[in-house]
Coordinates of C-alpha atoms and ligand atoms in Angstrom, one line a residue:
M146 CA 0.0 0.0 0.0
T147 CA 1.3 3.5 -0.8
T148 CA 0.7 6.4 1.5
A149 CA 0.3 9.8 0.1
I150 CA 2.6 12.2 1.9
E151 CA 1.9 15.8 1.5
T152 CA 5.3 17.5 1.1
T153 CA 6.0 21.1 1.6
A154 CA 7.0 23.2 -1.4
I155 CA 7.8 26.4 0.3
E156 CA 8.6 26.8 4.0
T157 CA 9.7 30.1 5.6
R158 CA 10.4 30.9 9.2
H159 CA 10.5 34.6 10.3
L160 CA 11.9 35.4 6.9
G161 CA 13.0 39.0 6.4
K162 CA 14.8 41.1 3.9
R163 CA 16.1 44.7 4.4
Y164 CA 17.2 47.3 1.9
R165 CA 19.4 50.0 3.3
G166 CA 17.9 49.6 6.8
R167 CA 14.3 49.4 5.7
W168 CA 12.5 46.1 5.9
A169 CA 11.0 45.0 2.5
L170 CA 9.8 41.8 4.1
T171 CA 9.3 41.2 7.8
D172 CA 8.6 38.1 9.9
C173 CA 7.3 36.0 7.1
T174 CA 6.3 32.5 8.2
L175 CA 4.6 30.3 5.6
S176 CA 4.2 26.6 5.0
I177 CA 2.9 25.9 1.5
P178 CA 2.1 22.3 0.6
A179 CA 3.2 21.0 -2.8
G180 CA 0.7 20.9 -5.6
R181 CA -1.0 24.2 -4.8
V182 CA -1.5 27.1 -7.1
V183 CA -0.7 30.1 -4.9
G184 CA -1.8 33.7 -5.7
L185 CA 0.4 36.3 -4.1
V186 CA -1.4 39.6 -3.9
G187 CA -0.8 43.0 -2.4
P188 CA -0.3 46.7 -3.3
N189 CA 2.7 48.2 -5.0
G190 CA 5.8 48.0 -2.9
A191 CA 4.2 45.4 -0.5
G192 CA 7.1 42.9 -0.8
K193 CA 5.9 40.4 -3.4
T194 CA 8.9 40.5 -5.7
T195 CA 11.2 40.5 -2.6
L196 CA 9.6 37.2 -1.4
L197 CA 9.7 35.7 -4.9
N198 CA 13.4 36.6 -5.3
L199 CA 14.2 35.1 -1.9
A200 CA 12.4 31.9 -3.0
T201 CA 14.5 31.7 -6.2
G202 CA 17.8 32.5 -4.4
H203 CA 18.3 35.8 -6.3
L204 CA 18.2 37.4 -2.8
A205 CA 19.6 36.2 0.5
P206 CA 17.6 36.7 3.7
D207 CA 18.6 39.2 6.4
S208 CA 16.7 37.2 9.0
G209 CA 15.0 33.9 9.3
S210 CA 15.1 31.0 6.8
I211 CA 13.5 29.7 3.6
A212 CA 13.5 26.2 2.2
I213 CA 12.3 25.4 -1.3
L214 CA 11.3 21.8 -2.1
G215 CA 13.3 20.9 1.0
G216 CA 16.5 22.7 -0.1
R217 CA 18.2 26.0 -0.1
P218 CA 16.9 28.3 -2.9
G219 CA 19.1 28.4 -6.0
S220 CA 21.7 25.9 -4.5
G221 CA 23.2 23.9 -7.2
S222 CA 22.1 22.6 -10.6
G223 CA 19.8 19.9 -9.2
Q224 CA 17.8 22.5 -7.3
L225 CA 17.8 25.0 -10.2
A226 CA 16.3 22.4 -12.5
R227 CA 13.4 21.8 -10.2
V228 CA 12.3 25.5 -10.1
G229 CA 11.1 27.6 -13.0
F230 CA 11.1 31.4 -12.7
V231 CA 9.9 34.3 -14.8
A232 CA 10.9 37.6 -13.4
Q233 CA 8.6 40.7 -13.6
D234 CA 10.5 42.2 -16.6
T235 CA 10.5 38.8 -18.4
P236 CA 14.1 38.8 -19.4
T237 CA 15.2 37.3 -22.7
Y238 CA 18.4 37.5 -24.7
L239 CA 17.6 40.3 -27.2
G240 CA 20.2 39.2 -29.8
L241 CA 19.0 35.6 -29.8
S242 CA 16.2 34.2 -31.9
I243 CA 13.2 32.4 -30.5
A244 CA 14.6 29.1 -31.9
D245 CA 18.0 29.9 -30.1
H246 CA 16.1 30.3 -26.9
L247 CA 14.4 27.0 -27.3
R248 CA 17.7 25.3 -28.2
L249 CA 19.3 26.8 -25.1
G250 CA 16.3 25.7 -23.0
A251 CA 16.8 22.1 -24.3
R252 CA 20.5 22.2 -23.5
L253 CA 20.1 23.6 -19.9
N254 CA 17.0 21.6 -18.7
P255 CA 17.0 17.9 -18.2
H256 CA 13.2 17.6 -18.4
W257 CA 12.8 20.0 -21.4
D258 CA 9.5 19.4 -23.2
R259 CA 10.5 20.3 -26.8
P260 CA 7.1 19.4 -28.5
Y261 CA 5.3 21.6 -26.0
A262 CA 7.6 24.5 -26.5
E263 CA 7.5 24.3 -30.4
R264 CA 3.7 23.8 -30.4
R265 CA 3.1 26.8 -28.1
I266 CA 5.4 29.1 -30.2
A267 CA 3.5 28.0 -33.4
R268 CA 0.1 28.5 -31.7
L269 CA 1.1 32.1 -30.7
G270 CA 1.9 32.7 -34.4
L271 CA 5.5 33.6 -33.7
D272 CA 8.3 33.1 -36.3
P273 CA 11.0 31.0 -34.5
R274 CA 13.6 33.0 -36.6
R275 CA 12.6 36.3 -35.0
K276 CA 15.1 37.8 -32.6
A277 CA 13.7 38.4 -29.1
G278 CA 14.8 42.1 -29.4
R279 CA 12.3 42.5 -32.2
L280 CA 9.3 41.1 -30.3
S281 CA 6.7 43.2 -28.5
G282 CA 6.7 43.3 -24.7
G283 CA 3.8 40.9 -24.6
Q284 CA 5.4 38.5 -27.1
R285 CA 8.7 38.5 -25.1
A286 CA 6.6 37.7 -22.0
Q287 CA 5.0 34.8 -23.9
L288 CA 8.5 33.5 -24.9
A289 CA 9.7 33.6 -21.3
L290 CA 6.5 31.9 -20.0
T291 CA 6.8 29.2 -22.7
I292 CA 10.4 28.4 -21.6
A293 CA 9.4 28.3 -17.9
I294 CA 6.6 25.8 -18.6
A295 CA 8.6 23.7 -21.1
K296 CA 11.3 23.2 -18.4
R297 CA 8.7 21.1 -16.6
P298 CA 9.7 22.2 -13.1
E299 CA 8.3 21.0 -9.8
L300 CA 7.8 24.6 -8.7
L301 CA 7.0 27.4 -11.0
I302 CA 7.5 31.0 -9.7
L303 CA 6.0 33.8 -11.8
D304 CA 6.2 37.5 -10.9
E305 CA 3.2 39.2 -12.5
P306 CA 3.2 36.8 -15.5
V307 CA 0.1 38.2 -17.1
A308 CA 0.8 42.0 -16.7
A309 CA 2.1 42.4 -20.2
L310 CA -0.6 40.3 -21.9
D311 CA -3.8 41.4 -23.5
P312 CA -7.1 40.2 -21.9
L313 CA -7.6 37.3 -24.3
A314 CA -3.9 36.2 -24.1
R315 CA -4.2 36.4 -20.3
R316 CA -7.2 34.1 -20.1
E317 CA -5.6 31.6 -22.6
F318 CA -2.3 31.6 -20.8
L319 CA -3.9 31.0 -17.4
D320 CA -6.1 28.2 -18.8
E321 CA -3.0 26.6 -20.4
L322 CA -1.1 27.0 -17.1
A323 CA -3.9 25.4 -15.2
D324 CA -3.8 22.3 -17.6
A325 CA 0.0 22.1 -17.4
V326 CA 0.0 22.2 -13.6
A327 CA -2.9 19.8 -13.2
E328 CA -1.2 17.2 -15.5
R329 CA 2.0 17.1 -13.3
A330 CA 0.8 18.5 -9.9
T331 CA 3.2 21.3 -10.3
T332 CA 3.3 23.9 -7.5
V333 CA 2.8 27.4 -8.8
M334 CA 3.3 30.7 -7.0
L335 CA 2.4 33.8 -9.0
S336 CA 2.0 37.4 -8.0
S337 CA -0.7 39.5 -9.6
H338 CA -2.6 42.8 -9.2
L339 CA -5.4 41.4 -11.3
V340 CA -7.3 39.5 -8.6
S341 CA -10.2 38.8 -10.9
D342 CA -7.8 36.7 -13.1
L343 CA -6.9 34.6 -10.1
E344 CA -10.5 33.7 -9.2
G345 CA -11.1 30.0 -9.9
F346 CA -7.4 29.6 -10.7
C347 CA -5.6 29.8 -7.4
D348 CA -6.4 27.4 -4.6
Y349 CA -4.1 29.1 -2.1
L350 CA -3.9 32.8 -1.3
I351 CA -1.2 35.0 0.3
V352 CA -2.1 38.6 1.0
I353 CA 0.9 40.9 1.8
T354 CA 0.9 44.6 2.6
A355 CA 3.6 46.9 3.9
S356 CA 6.2 44.0 4.1
R357 CA 4.0 41.7 6.2
I358 CA 1.9 38.6 5.5
R359 CA -1.7 39.5 6.4
A360 CA -3.4 36.3 5.3
A361 CA -2.2 32.9 4.0
G362 CA -4.1 29.7 3.5
P363 CA -6.3 27.6 1.2
V364 CA -8.8 29.9 -0.6
N365 CA -11.8 27.8 0.4
E366 CA -10.8 28.0 4.1
L367 CA -10.1 31.8 4.0
L368 CA -13.5 32.4 2.2
A369 CA -15.4 30.2 4.7
A370 CA -13.8 32.1 7.7
H371 CA -14.6 35.5 6.0
N372 CA -18.2 34.5 5.2
A373 CA -18.7 33.1 8.7
A374 CA -17.4 36.4 10.2
A375 CA -19.7 38.5 7.9
G376 CA -22.8 36.6 9.1
P377 CA -25.6 34.8 7.3
D378 CA -27.2 38.1 5.9
S379 CA -24.2 39.0 3.9
A380 CA -23.7 37.9 0.3
P381 CA -21.0 35.2 -0.1
A382 CA -17.6 36.8 -0.8
D383 CA -15.5 36.1 -3.9
L384 CA -11.7 36.2 -4.0
E385 CA -11.7 40.0 -4.8
D386 CA -13.9 40.7 -1.7
L387 CA -11.6 38.6 0.4
V388 CA -8.4 40.4 -0.7
L389 CA -10.0 43.8 -0.3
A390 CA -11.2 43.0 3.2
H391 CA -7.7 41.8 4.2
M392 CA -6.1 44.9 2.6
G393 CA -8.6 47.2 4.2
R394 CA -7.9 45.7 7.7
A395 CA -4.2 46.0 7.1
A396 CA -4.5 49.6 6.0
Q397 CA -6.5 50.4 9.2
W398 CA -3.8 48.7 11.3
E399 CA -1.0 50.6 9.5
S400 CA -2.7 53.9 10.0
A401 CA -3.2 53.2 13.7
Q402 CA 0.6 52.3 13.9
R403 CA 1.5 55.6 12.2
E404 CA -0.8 57.5 14.5
A405 CA 0.8 55.9 17.5
A406 CA 4.3 56.7 16.2
Y407 CA 3.6 60.3 15.0
P408 CA 0.5 61.5 16.8
E409 CA 1.1 65.3 16.0
V410 CA 1.4 64.6 12.2
E411 CA -1.8 62.6 12.1
T412 CA -3.8 65.2 14.1
Q413 CA -2.7 68.0 11.9
R414 CA -4.3 66.3 8.8
Ligands
LIG102 N1 16.9 47.0 -4.8 C1 16.2 47.7 -3.9 N2 16.8 48.7 -3.2 C2 16.1 49.4 -2.2 N3 14.8 49.2 -2.0 C3 14.1 48.2 -2.7 C4 14.8 47.4 -3.7 N4 13.9 46.6 -4.2 C5 12.8 46.8 -3.6 N5 12.9 47.8 -2.6 C6 11.8 48.2 -1.7 O1 11.3 47.1 -1.0 C7 9.9 47.2 -0.9 C8 9.2 46.0 -1.5 O2 9.4 46.0 -2.9 P1 8.9 44.8 -3.8 O3 9.5 45.0 -5.2 O4 9.2 43.5 -3.2 O5 7.3 45.1 -3.9 P2 6.2 44.5 -4.8 O6 5.1 44.1 -3.8 O7 6.7 43.5 -5.7 O8 5.7 45.8 -5.6 P3 5.1 45.9 -7.1 O9 3.7 45.4 -7.0 O10 5.1 47.4 -7.3 O11 5.9 45.2 -8.0 C9 9.5 48.5 -1.6 O12 9.4 49.5 -0.6 C10 10.6 48.8 -2.5 O13 10.8 50.2 -2.6

């Protein structure tokens, strides 16, 4: 008999990152099971990119710890092969063609899915001979996303992956991503400002504001707790209501903190 063991994809303990004395991420403790599709939401400057860069090993923590698939982020080729990452600015090699990028992907990644990559580029109507520097911002994002999925990682980390895509391309990409992750039980963590796009797609939510995690957990549990607190007379909340409620509470808390720290400034307003 085999026993299903739920492994942890991302584990952080009091994780923190500071830039020139200011905390961009503070006291972040998370335990995200493998196989989840995690939406990371929060306002500009909240700390989303900082958390994702700590998870990929592009940044080192200033406090606490982080483990990715049981290992240190970005440590060695084995660990790198297990994690796919598309940064916010979807970097590509501007002087290389799309075909060059796919060849490079094949050479660098042990589980490279060549048919998938070629099919997706063809479906997008992109000429493989085109240099990345001659693609539009959205097309470059599509190339970077194709490479990240074709790598067939165990964990896919995407920083605002749909920001550069038009609404139809956004929907198609998220549908395709949902299929790809369901097929292989890939864990995905993606940040987005477009909460409506995450509805029905993410099954785990992290809300972060002003460098702190305000809510983290399975979407159905967070929604159930929110609806129970709102009472039977309130309409059931959707993901957007949930995020706005957490952000609203956090904003009130931050304002109270500021008032306590600088009482004269607040009363002069
Ligand atoms: N290299 C850096 N040097 C100094 N401060 C930085 C640096 N990178 C980020 N910060 C600061 O850290 C905080 C968190 O930034 P981060 O990029 O993680 O936010 P974010 O939630 O991803 O924002 P956005 O939604 O605008 O992309 C911000 O206050 C930002 O100004």
